[in-house]
Amino acid sequence: MSTRVRDPKRTRRKILEAAYKEFYHHGYQGGSLNNIVKQAGITKGALFHHFPGKSAVAYAIIDEFLLPAVRKWWVDPLTNAEAPINAIKEVFKRFRQRVEKENPENGYVTNGCPICNLAAEMSPLDEGFRTRLDNLYSTWRGAIADALKRGQASGKVRPEVRPPEEAAFLVSAMAGIAATGKTARQLSHYQASIRATNRYLEAMRA
Amino acid sequence: MSTRVRDPKRTRRKILEAAYKEFYHHGYQGGSLNNIVKQAGITKGALFHHFPGKSAVAYAIIDEFLLPAVRKWWVDPLTNAEAPINAIKEVFKRFRQRVEKENPENGYVTNGCPICNLAAEMSPLDEGFRTRLDNLYSTWRGAIADALKRGQASGKVRPEVRPPEEAAFLVSAMAGIAATGKTARQLSHYQASIRATNRYLEAMRA
DNA sequence: GATCTTACCGACCGTCTGGTCGGGGGCAAG
DNA sequence: CTTGCCCCCGACCAGACGGTCGGTAAGATC
């Protein structure tokens, strides 16, 4: 039984969850610690007890929420997948289905990709954000590049394909689709873009 | 001869130029009117005489700086180009050369695409930004889609290509390349991405 | 020269920001 | 029962923010 009154891990987690939502909806610079504190149902003192400042909260979100999400969505499904192109298409499909089920008002269609949002806003402004997000993009790209490499080894991907370059392009394309998608604010934008991406993937098949 | 003392058009322009730089380097929410006023060498009074508020300044930047830039870089070069794929590749080349000549510290490599930055930050937050930027993306996509359509008419682009869908994908890819590029902060990221995009374009050639 | 409009100045305002700090109480060890 | 550490509270702070407003004077109009 967890103590109800004092529960530092739980408090910390509540802070991160509230901060994640706040930053997702208002951006990092536009996000307010006072709002976070209010939404989390705690106080300034608790927040600054667990984190030295605003940026540390965002760093923790990257390390503890976003990076694991990349691993869950991209790294794990692609490792040991013997048919990489099918596996990548499968990830897109799962993603599309998730977006289609969401409430458009406060989901992906309106607010875009949390990773790409943070990266777009904060990479030029703060080196701590930049290195963390660059690292995140690297593992994302790495997952795809490795899958393509294995596909070449098993003869399922054209040999002239350059895995790192195509992986970088694919990640960029996804980031861009999310970014332009929230400006268009239409589900069809995502659906059409995923179709185009799938055609691109098919062109790599041996 | 323009009056030196009173020159409203010149004042307005100085405000927009200073604001453009401020927002480009700090984002819209992070950008400060006090800084803009200081950099423009004018006062709060002058700024609020010419614009009703902060957002109006940014709207004017979109309408008077960014939209014309899209026309100059994408619409004009592609209209009446009889070989669309070559024309698009030419635009990429000019863009690449421009980025290679810049000072990386405060140019595209570090700060990304001004249009995409604004769109990413502000589309979910303010309907005035969203509609303006959506319109901007639309003309951008339209320029490419029209070029591809003409290419199909003249038999230079494969007939099964769907111009609007490919145009949307291309614009998304460019937005994403700029966004991930400033996180990587390496010129080579842009160069590799442009190569990948060119290969994608070549696949559409009839 | 008188009058009126437009352009601009800069001190000032209320609000909100990220961050501080002295205090208080839960809880485990001695 | 006492001590001491850790968790947390919330009033408070200096500073920055976007925005206002009374005033000044240039320049056009008559």
Short mmCIF file of N, CA, C and O in Angstrom, two decimals, chain B residues 22-145:
data_model
loop_
_atom_site.label_atom_id
_atom_site.label_comp_id
_atom_site.label_asym_id
_atom_site.label_seq_id
_atom_site.Cartn_x
_atom_site.Cartn_y
_atom_site.Cartn_z
N GLU B 22 13.71 39.15 -34.69
CA GLU B 22 13.42 38.75 -33.31
C GLU B 22 12.65 37.43 -33.25
O GLU B 22 13.02 36.52 -32.52
N PHE B 23 11.58 37.33 -34.05
CA PHE B 23 10.76 36.12 -34.04
C PHE B 23 11.53 34.93 -34.62
O PHE B 23 11.37 33.80 -34.17
N TYR B 24 12.35 35.20 -35.60
CA TYR B 24 13.13 34.12 -36.22
C TYR B 24 14.08 33.51 -35.20
O TYR B 24 14.28 32.30 -35.16
N HIS B 25 14.66 34.37 -34.36
CA HIS B 25 15.68 33.88 -33.42
C HIS B 25 15.12 33.41 -32.09
O HIS B 25 15.74 32.59 -31.41
N HIS B 26 13.96 33.93 -31.69
CA HIS B 26 13.43 33.56 -30.38
C HIS B 26 12.04 32.94 -30.44
O HIS B 26 11.48 32.62 -29.40
N GLY B 27 11.49 32.82 -31.61
CA GLY B 27 10.11 32.35 -31.71
C GLY B 27 9.16 33.51 -31.47
O GLY B 27 9.57 34.59 -31.06
N TYR B 28 7.88 33.27 -31.75
CA TYR B 28 6.91 34.35 -31.55
C TYR B 28 6.66 34.59 -30.07
O TYR B 28 6.76 35.71 -29.58
N GLN B 29 6.38 33.52 -29.34
CA GLN B 29 6.08 33.68 -27.91
C GLN B 29 7.31 34.16 -27.15
O GLN B 29 7.19 34.90 -26.18
N GLY B 30 8.48 33.71 -27.58
CA GLY B 30 9.69 34.12 -26.90
C GLY B 30 10.20 35.49 -27.33
O GLY B 30 11.07 36.07 -26.68
N GLY B 31 9.67 35.99 -28.42
CA GLY B 31 10.12 37.30 -28.92
C GLY B 31 9.53 38.44 -28.12
O GLY B 31 8.39 38.38 -27.68
N SER B 32 10.33 39.49 -27.92
CA SER B 32 9.91 40.59 -27.05
C SER B 32 9.71 41.88 -27.84
O SER B 32 10.57 42.29 -28.63
N LEU B 33 8.57 42.51 -27.60
CA LEU B 33 8.31 43.79 -28.26
C LEU B 33 9.34 44.83 -27.83
O LEU B 33 9.74 45.68 -28.63
N ASN B 34 9.75 44.79 -26.59
CA ASN B 34 10.76 45.74 -26.12
C ASN B 34 12.05 45.59 -26.93
O ASN B 34 12.67 46.59 -27.30
N ASN B 35 12.46 44.35 -27.18
CA ASN B 35 13.64 44.12 -28.01
C ASN B 35 13.45 44.65 -29.41
O ASN B 35 14.35 45.26 -29.99
N ILE B 36 12.28 44.38 -29.97
CA ILE B 36 12.01 44.80 -31.35
C ILE B 36 12.13 46.31 -31.46
O ILE B 36 12.79 46.85 -32.35
N VAL B 37 11.50 46.99 -30.51
CA VAL B 37 11.53 48.45 -30.47
C VAL B 37 12.98 48.96 -30.38
O VAL B 37 13.38 49.91 -31.05
N LYS B 38 13.76 48.28 -29.52
CA LYS B 38 15.16 48.68 -29.34
C LYS B 38 15.95 48.47 -30.64
O LYS B 38 16.67 49.35 -31.10
N GLN B 39 15.78 47.28 -31.22
CA GLN B 39 16.53 46.96 -32.44
C GLN B 39 16.12 47.86 -33.60
O GLN B 39 16.95 48.20 -34.45
N ALA B 40 14.86 48.20 -33.66
CA ALA B 40 14.40 49.05 -34.76
C ALA B 40 14.80 50.51 -34.54
O ALA B 40 14.70 51.33 -35.44
N GLY B 41 15.23 50.81 -33.35
CA GLY B 41 15.63 52.18 -33.05
C GLY B 41 14.45 53.14 -32.94
O GLY B 41 14.56 54.32 -33.23
N ILE B 42 13.31 52.61 -32.54
CA ILE B 42 12.12 53.44 -32.37
C ILE B 42 11.53 53.21 -30.98
O ILE B 42 12.23 52.72 -30.10
N THR B 43 10.29 53.57 -30.78
CA THR B 43 9.71 53.47 -29.44
C THR B 43 8.41 52.69 -29.45
O THR B 43 7.83 52.40 -30.51
N LYS B 44 7.95 52.34 -28.28
CA LYS B 44 6.69 51.64 -28.12
C LYS B 44 5.56 52.39 -28.83
O LYS B 44 4.72 51.79 -29.49
N GLY B 45 5.55 53.68 -28.64
CA GLY B 45 4.50 54.49 -29.23
C GLY B 45 4.42 54.32 -30.73
O GLY B 45 3.33 54.18 -31.31
N ALA B 46 5.58 54.32 -31.37
CA ALA B 46 5.61 54.16 -32.83
C ALA B 46 5.07 52.80 -33.23
O ALA B 46 4.27 52.68 -34.16
N LEU B 47 5.49 51.77 -32.49
CA LEU B 47 5.04 50.42 -32.83
C LEU B 47 3.53 50.30 -32.72
O LEU B 47 2.87 49.82 -33.66
N PHE B 48 3.00 50.79 -31.61
CA PHE B 48 1.55 50.65 -31.41
C PHE B 48 0.76 51.66 -32.25
O PHE B 48 -0.46 51.57 -32.35
N HIS B 49 1.44 52.63 -32.80
CA HIS B 49 0.77 53.50 -33.76
C HIS B 49 0.56 52.74 -35.09
O HIS B 49 -0.48 52.88 -35.72
N HIS B 50 1.53 51.94 -35.46
CA HIS B 50 1.45 51.24 -36.74
C HIS B 50 0.74 49.89 -36.66
O HIS B 50 0.22 49.40 -37.66
N PHE B 51 0.77 49.26 -35.49
CA PHE B 51 0.14 47.95 -35.33
C PHE B 51 -0.67 47.91 -34.04
O PHE B 51 -0.22 48.43 -33.02
N PRO B 52 -1.83 47.26 -34.09
CA PRO B 52 -2.68 47.21 -32.89
C PRO B 52 -2.15 46.29 -31.80
O PRO B 52 -2.62 46.35 -30.67
N GLY B 53 -1.17 45.44 -32.11
CA GLY B 53 -0.69 44.51 -31.10
C GLY B 53 0.39 43.60 -31.64
O GLY B 53 0.74 43.65 -32.83
N LYS B 54 0.90 42.76 -30.77
CA LYS B 54 2.00 41.87 -31.15
C LYS B 54 1.62 40.96 -32.32
O LYS B 54 2.38 40.81 -33.28
N SER B 55 0.43 40.36 -32.22
CA SER B 55 0.07 39.39 -33.26
C SER B 55 -0.06 40.07 -34.62
O SER B 55 0.29 39.49 -35.64
N ALA B 56 -0.52 41.32 -34.62
CA ALA B 56 -0.66 42.03 -35.90
C ALA B 56 0.69 42.20 -36.58
O ALA B 56 0.79 42.16 -37.82
N VAL B 57 1.72 42.39 -35.80
CA VAL B 57 3.07 42.49 -36.38
C VAL B 57 3.43 41.19 -37.08
O VAL B 57 3.91 41.17 -38.22
N ALA B 58 3.18 40.09 -36.39
CA ALA B 58 3.51 38.79 -36.97
C ALA B 58 2.65 38.50 -38.21
O ALA B 58 3.14 37.95 -39.20
N TYR B 59 1.37 38.87 -38.16
CA TYR B 59 0.51 38.68 -39.33
C TYR B 59 1.09 39.43 -40.53
O TYR B 59 1.12 38.92 -41.65
N ALA B 60 1.53 40.66 -40.28
CA ALA B 60 2.09 41.46 -41.36
C ALA B 60 3.36 40.83 -41.93
O ALA B 60 3.61 40.87 -43.13
N ILE B 61 4.14 40.21 -41.05
CA ILE B 61 5.35 39.53 -41.53
C ILE B 61 4.97 38.40 -42.46
O ILE B 61 5.58 38.20 -43.51
N ILE B 62 3.96 37.64 -42.08
CA ILE B 62 3.52 36.54 -42.95
C ILE B 62 3.05 37.09 -44.29
O ILE B 62 3.47 36.63 -45.36
N ASP B 63 2.17 38.10 -44.24
CA ASP B 63 1.57 38.61 -45.47
C ASP B 63 2.59 39.31 -46.37
O ASP B 63 2.54 39.20 -47.59
N GLU B 64 3.49 40.06 -45.74
CA GLU B 64 4.34 40.95 -46.54
C GLU B 64 5.75 40.44 -46.75
O GLU B 64 6.46 40.92 -47.64
N PHE B 65 6.18 39.49 -45.94
CA PHE B 65 7.53 38.94 -46.12
C PHE B 65 7.49 37.49 -46.58
O PHE B 65 8.09 37.13 -47.59
N LEU B 66 6.77 36.65 -45.84
CA LEU B 66 6.86 35.21 -46.09
C LEU B 66 6.12 34.79 -47.36
O LEU B 66 6.64 34.01 -48.17
N LEU B 67 4.90 35.30 -47.52
CA LEU B 67 4.13 34.93 -48.71
C LEU B 67 4.86 35.36 -50.00
O LEU B 67 5.01 34.56 -50.92
N PRO B 68 5.33 36.61 -50.08
CA PRO B 68 6.12 36.99 -51.25
C PRO B 68 7.36 36.12 -51.45
O PRO B 68 7.74 35.84 -52.59
N ALA B 69 7.97 35.67 -50.34
CA ALA B 69 9.14 34.82 -50.47
C ALA B 69 8.78 33.50 -51.13
O ALA B 69 9.52 32.98 -51.98
N VAL B 70 7.63 32.94 -50.74
CA VAL B 70 7.18 31.69 -51.37
C VAL B 70 6.93 31.92 -52.87
O VAL B 70 7.31 31.10 -53.70
N ARG B 71 6.32 33.03 -53.18
CA ARG B 71 6.08 33.33 -54.60
C ARG B 71 7.38 33.44 -55.37
O ARG B 71 7.53 32.91 -56.46
N LYS B 72 8.34 34.13 -54.75
CA LYS B 72 9.61 34.34 -55.44
C LYS B 72 10.38 33.03 -55.65
O LYS B 72 10.96 32.80 -56.70
N TRP B 73 10.39 32.20 -54.60
CA TRP B 73 11.19 30.98 -54.67
C TRP B 73 10.50 29.83 -55.37
O TRP B 73 11.15 28.99 -55.98
N TRP B 74 9.16 29.75 -55.26
CA TRP B 74 8.48 28.56 -55.75
C TRP B 74 7.48 28.83 -56.87
O TRP B 74 7.45 28.11 -57.86
N VAL B 75 6.65 29.84 -56.68
CA VAL B 75 5.60 30.05 -57.67
C VAL B 75 6.19 30.55 -58.99
O VAL B 75 6.00 29.93 -60.04
N ASP B 76 6.91 31.65 -58.94
CA ASP B 76 7.47 32.22 -60.17
C ASP B 76 8.37 31.25 -60.92
O ASP B 76 8.21 31.09 -62.14
N PRO B 77 9.33 30.59 -60.27
CA PRO B 77 10.21 29.71 -61.04
C PRO B 77 9.49 28.53 -61.67
O PRO B 77 9.96 27.99 -62.67
N LEU B 78 8.35 28.13 -61.08
CA LEU B 78 7.69 26.92 -61.61
C LEU B 78 6.61 27.23 -62.66
O LEU B 78 6.26 26.36 -63.46
N THR B 79 6.07 28.46 -62.63
CA THR B 79 5.08 28.77 -63.66
C THR B 79 5.79 28.89 -65.01
O THR B 79 6.85 29.49 -65.11
N ASN B 80 5.17 28.29 -66.00
CA ASN B 80 5.71 28.32 -67.35
C ASN B 80 7.01 27.54 -67.51
O ASN B 80 7.68 27.67 -68.54
N ALA B 81 7.38 26.76 -66.48
CA ALA B 81 8.53 25.86 -66.67
C ALA B 81 8.01 24.64 -67.41
O ALA B 81 7.11 23.96 -66.91
N GLU B 82 8.55 24.34 -68.57
CA GLU B 82 7.96 23.22 -69.32
C GLU B 82 8.49 21.86 -68.86
O GLU B 82 7.92 20.82 -69.17
N ALA B 83 9.61 21.87 -68.08
CA ALA B 83 10.11 20.61 -67.54
C ALA B 83 10.08 20.69 -66.03
O ALA B 83 11.06 21.07 -65.39
N PRO B 84 8.94 20.35 -65.43
CA PRO B 84 8.71 20.63 -64.01
C PRO B 84 9.71 19.97 -63.08
O PRO B 84 10.15 20.58 -62.11
N ILE B 85 10.04 18.71 -63.36
CA ILE B 85 10.94 18.02 -62.44
C ILE B 85 12.31 18.69 -62.42
O ILE B 85 12.90 18.92 -61.37
N ASN B 86 12.79 19.05 -63.59
CA ASN B 86 14.05 19.79 -63.64
C ASN B 86 13.93 21.12 -62.91
O ASN B 86 14.85 21.53 -62.21
N ALA B 87 12.81 21.77 -63.11
CA ALA B 87 12.62 23.08 -62.47
C ALA B 87 12.63 22.96 -60.95
O ALA B 87 13.25 23.77 -60.25
N ILE B 88 11.94 21.95 -60.42
CA ILE B 88 11.92 21.76 -58.97
C ILE B 88 13.31 21.47 -58.45
O ILE B 88 13.76 22.02 -57.44
N LYS B 89 14.02 20.61 -59.17
CA LYS B 89 15.39 20.30 -58.75
C LYS B 89 16.26 21.56 -58.77
O LYS B 89 17.13 21.74 -57.92
N GLU B 90 15.98 22.42 -59.71
CA GLU B 90 16.73 23.68 -59.81
C GLU B 90 16.47 24.57 -58.57
O GLU B 90 17.40 25.18 -58.03
N VAL B 91 15.22 24.59 -58.16
CA VAL B 91 14.91 25.36 -56.95
C VAL B 91 15.68 24.82 -55.75
O VAL B 91 16.27 25.58 -54.97
N PHE B 92 15.67 23.50 -55.62
CA PHE B 92 16.44 22.89 -54.53
C PHE B 92 17.90 23.28 -54.59
O PHE B 92 18.52 23.59 -53.57
N LYS B 93 18.44 23.27 -55.80
CA LYS B 93 19.86 23.58 -55.98
C LYS B 93 20.16 25.01 -55.54
O LYS B 93 21.13 25.26 -54.81
N ARG B 94 19.31 25.93 -55.98
CA ARG B 94 19.51 27.33 -55.59
C ARG B 94 19.42 27.49 -54.08
O ARG B 94 20.20 28.23 -53.48
N PHE B 95 18.46 26.77 -53.52
CA PHE B 95 18.30 26.83 -52.07
C PHE B 95 19.55 26.29 -51.37
O PHE B 95 20.06 26.90 -50.42
N ARG B 96 20.04 25.17 -51.84
CA ARG B 96 21.21 24.56 -51.23
C ARG B 96 22.42 25.49 -51.29
O ARG B 96 23.14 25.69 -50.31
N GLN B 97 22.60 26.10 -52.46
CA GLN B 97 23.73 27.02 -52.62
C GLN B 97 23.61 28.20 -51.66
O GLN B 97 24.60 28.68 -51.12
N ARG B 98 22.40 28.66 -51.49
CA ARG B 98 22.19 29.78 -50.59
C ARG B 98 22.55 29.38 -49.16
O ARG B 98 23.24 30.12 -48.44
N VAL B 99 22.10 28.23 -48.73
CA VAL B 99 22.40 27.78 -47.37
C VAL B 99 23.90 27.57 -47.19
O VAL B 99 24.48 27.91 -46.15
N GLU B 100 24.56 27.04 -48.23
CA GLU B 100 26.01 26.78 -48.11
C GLU B 100 26.80 28.06 -47.94
O GLU B 100 27.88 28.07 -47.35
N LYS B 101 26.26 29.15 -48.48
CA LYS B 101 26.99 30.43 -48.39
C LYS B 101 26.75 31.15 -47.06
O LYS B 101 27.55 32.01 -46.67
N GLU B 102 25.66 30.80 -46.37
CA GLU B 102 25.29 31.50 -45.15
C GLU B 102 26.30 31.30 -44.02
O GLU B 102 27.05 30.32 -44.03
N ASN B 103 26.22 32.18 -43.06
CA ASN B 103 26.88 31.95 -41.79
C ASN B 103 26.03 30.96 -41.00
O ASN B 103 24.89 31.27 -40.66
N PRO B 104 26.59 29.77 -40.70
CA PRO B 104 25.76 28.74 -40.08
C PRO B 104 25.19 29.18 -38.73
O PRO B 104 24.11 28.76 -38.33
N GLU B 105 25.93 30.03 -38.03
CA GLU B 105 25.53 30.46 -36.67
C GLU B 105 24.11 31.03 -36.61
O GLU B 105 23.37 30.75 -35.69
N ASN B 106 23.78 31.88 -37.54
CA ASN B 106 22.46 32.51 -37.45
C ASN B 106 21.65 32.36 -38.73
O ASN B 106 20.82 33.19 -39.06
N GLY B 107 21.94 31.28 -39.46
CA GLY B 107 21.22 31.07 -40.72
C GLY B 107 20.30 29.87 -40.64
O GLY B 107 19.85 29.46 -39.57
N TYR B 108 20.05 29.30 -41.79
CA TYR B 108 19.11 28.22 -41.94
C TYR B 108 19.51 26.98 -41.13
O TYR B 108 18.66 26.32 -40.54
N VAL B 109 20.82 26.69 -41.10
CA VAL B 109 21.30 25.48 -40.44
C VAL B 109 20.97 25.50 -38.95
O VAL B 109 20.65 24.48 -38.35
N THR B 110 21.05 26.67 -38.35
CA THR B 110 20.78 26.78 -36.92
C THR B 110 19.32 27.08 -36.62
O THR B 110 18.75 26.52 -35.68
N ASN B 111 18.72 27.93 -37.45
CA ASN B 111 17.39 28.43 -37.10
C ASN B 111 16.25 27.88 -37.96
O ASN B 111 15.09 28.14 -37.66
N GLY B 112 16.58 27.17 -39.01
CA GLY B 112 15.55 26.54 -39.80
C GLY B 112 14.78 27.50 -40.69
O GLY B 112 15.20 28.62 -40.94
N CYS B 113 13.64 27.03 -41.17
CA CYS B 113 12.82 27.78 -42.12
C CYS B 113 11.86 28.69 -41.34
O CYS B 113 11.10 28.23 -40.49
N PRO B 114 11.92 29.99 -41.61
CA PRO B 114 11.07 30.92 -40.87
C PRO B 114 9.58 30.61 -40.99
O PRO B 114 8.83 30.73 -40.00
N ILE B 115 9.16 30.19 -42.14
CA ILE B 115 7.75 29.83 -42.33
C ILE B 115 7.38 28.65 -41.44
O ILE B 115 6.43 28.70 -40.67
N CYS B 116 8.17 27.59 -41.57
CA CYS B 116 7.84 26.37 -40.84
C CYS B 116 7.94 26.60 -39.34
O CYS B 116 7.14 26.03 -38.57
N ASN B 117 8.89 27.41 -38.90
CA ASN B 117 9.00 27.70 -37.47
C ASN B 117 7.72 28.34 -36.94
O ASN B 117 7.15 27.90 -35.94
N LEU B 118 7.29 29.38 -37.60
CA LEU B 118 6.08 30.08 -37.18
C LEU B 118 4.88 29.13 -37.21
O LEU B 118 4.07 29.09 -36.28
N ALA B 119 4.79 28.37 -38.29
CA ALA B 119 3.66 27.45 -38.42
C ALA B 119 3.66 26.44 -37.29
O ALA B 119 2.63 26.17 -36.67
N ALA B 120 4.84 25.89 -37.00
CA ALA B 120 4.92 24.85 -35.97
C ALA B 120 4.55 25.42 -34.61
O ALA B 120 3.87 24.77 -33.82
N GLU B 121 5.02 26.62 -34.34
CA GLU B 121 4.78 27.19 -33.01
C GLU B 121 3.36 27.68 -32.84
O GLU B 121 2.73 27.46 -31.81
N MET B 122 2.81 28.36 -33.85
CA MET B 122 1.61 29.14 -33.64
C MET B 122 0.31 28.57 -34.21
O MET B 122 -0.76 29.00 -33.81
N SER B 123 0.40 27.62 -35.13
CA SER B 123 -0.83 27.12 -35.74
C SER B 123 -1.83 26.59 -34.72
O SER B 123 -3.02 26.87 -34.82
N PRO B 124 -1.37 25.83 -33.71
CA PRO B 124 -2.37 25.31 -32.79
C PRO B 124 -2.89 26.36 -31.81
O PRO B 124 -3.93 26.15 -31.18
N LEU B 125 -2.21 27.48 -31.69
CA LEU B 125 -2.51 28.45 -30.63
C LEU B 125 -3.40 29.59 -31.07
O LEU B 125 -4.08 30.21 -30.23
N ASP B 126 -3.39 29.92 -32.34
CA ASP B 126 -4.04 31.15 -32.76
C ASP B 126 -4.58 30.95 -34.17
O ASP B 126 -3.83 30.64 -35.10
N GLU B 127 -5.88 31.12 -34.29
CA GLU B 127 -6.53 30.86 -35.57
C GLU B 127 -6.06 31.82 -36.66
O GLU B 127 -6.01 31.46 -37.84
N GLY B 128 -5.73 33.04 -36.29
CA GLY B 128 -5.21 34.00 -37.27
C GLY B 128 -3.90 33.54 -37.89
O GLY B 128 -3.70 33.66 -39.10
N PHE B 129 -3.03 33.00 -37.08
CA PHE B 129 -1.80 32.42 -37.60
C PHE B 129 -2.13 31.22 -38.48
O PHE B 129 -1.61 31.08 -39.58
N ARG B 130 -2.97 30.34 -37.98
CA ARG B 130 -3.23 29.09 -38.67
C ARG B 130 -3.76 29.32 -40.08
O ARG B 130 -3.25 28.76 -41.03
N THR B 131 -4.77 30.18 -40.20
CA THR B 131 -5.36 30.38 -41.53
C THR B 131 -4.34 31.01 -42.48
O THR B 131 -4.22 30.59 -43.62
N ARG B 132 -3.60 32.00 -41.99
CA ARG B 132 -2.61 32.63 -42.85
C ARG B 132 -1.55 31.63 -43.30
O ARG B 132 -1.16 31.59 -44.46
N LEU B 133 -1.09 30.80 -42.38
CA LEU B 133 -0.02 29.87 -42.71
C LEU B 133 -0.55 28.72 -43.56
O LEU B 133 0.16 28.21 -44.44
N ASP B 134 -1.80 28.34 -43.33
CA ASP B 134 -2.39 27.30 -44.16
C ASP B 134 -2.51 27.81 -45.61
O ASP B 134 -2.21 27.08 -46.56
N ASN B 135 -2.92 29.04 -45.73
CA ASN B 135 -2.99 29.65 -47.05
C ASN B 135 -1.61 29.67 -47.73
O ASN B 135 -1.47 29.37 -48.91
N LEU B 136 -0.61 29.98 -46.94
CA LEU B 136 0.75 30.02 -47.45
C LEU B 136 1.21 28.64 -47.94
O LEU B 136 1.75 28.49 -49.03
N TYR B 137 0.98 27.64 -47.08
CA TYR B 137 1.31 26.27 -47.48
C TYR B 137 0.54 25.88 -48.74
O TYR B 137 1.05 25.16 -49.60
N SER B 138 -0.70 26.33 -48.84
CA SER B 138 -1.52 25.96 -50.00
C SER B 138 -0.93 26.51 -51.30
O SER B 138 -0.86 25.80 -52.30
N THR B 139 -0.50 27.77 -51.27
CA THR B 139 0.07 28.29 -52.52
C THR B 139 1.37 27.57 -52.85
O THR B 139 1.69 27.33 -54.00
N TRP B 140 2.11 27.23 -51.79
CA TRP B 140 3.36 26.49 -51.99
C TRP B 140 3.07 25.14 -52.66
O TRP B 140 3.63 24.78 -53.70
N ARG B 141 2.13 24.39 -52.04
CA ARG B 141 1.73 23.10 -52.62
C ARG B 141 1.17 23.27 -54.02
O ARG B 141 1.45 22.49 -54.93
N GLY B 142 0.36 24.32 -54.19
CA GLY B 142 -0.27 24.55 -55.49
C GLY B 142 0.75 24.75 -56.59
O GLY B 142 0.58 24.24 -57.71
N ALA B 143 1.81 25.48 -56.28
CA ALA B 143 2.85 25.72 -57.29
C ALA B 143 3.43 24.40 -57.77
O ALA B 143 3.60 24.18 -58.98
N ILE B 144 3.70 23.50 -56.83
CA ILE B 144 4.31 22.22 -57.20
C ILE B 144 3.29 21.33 -57.92
O ILE B 144 3.60 20.72 -58.95
N ALA B 145 2.07 21.29 -57.38
CA ALA B 145 1.05 20.44 -57.99
C ALA B 145 0.77 20.87 -59.43
O ALA B 145 0.68 20.03 -60.34
#
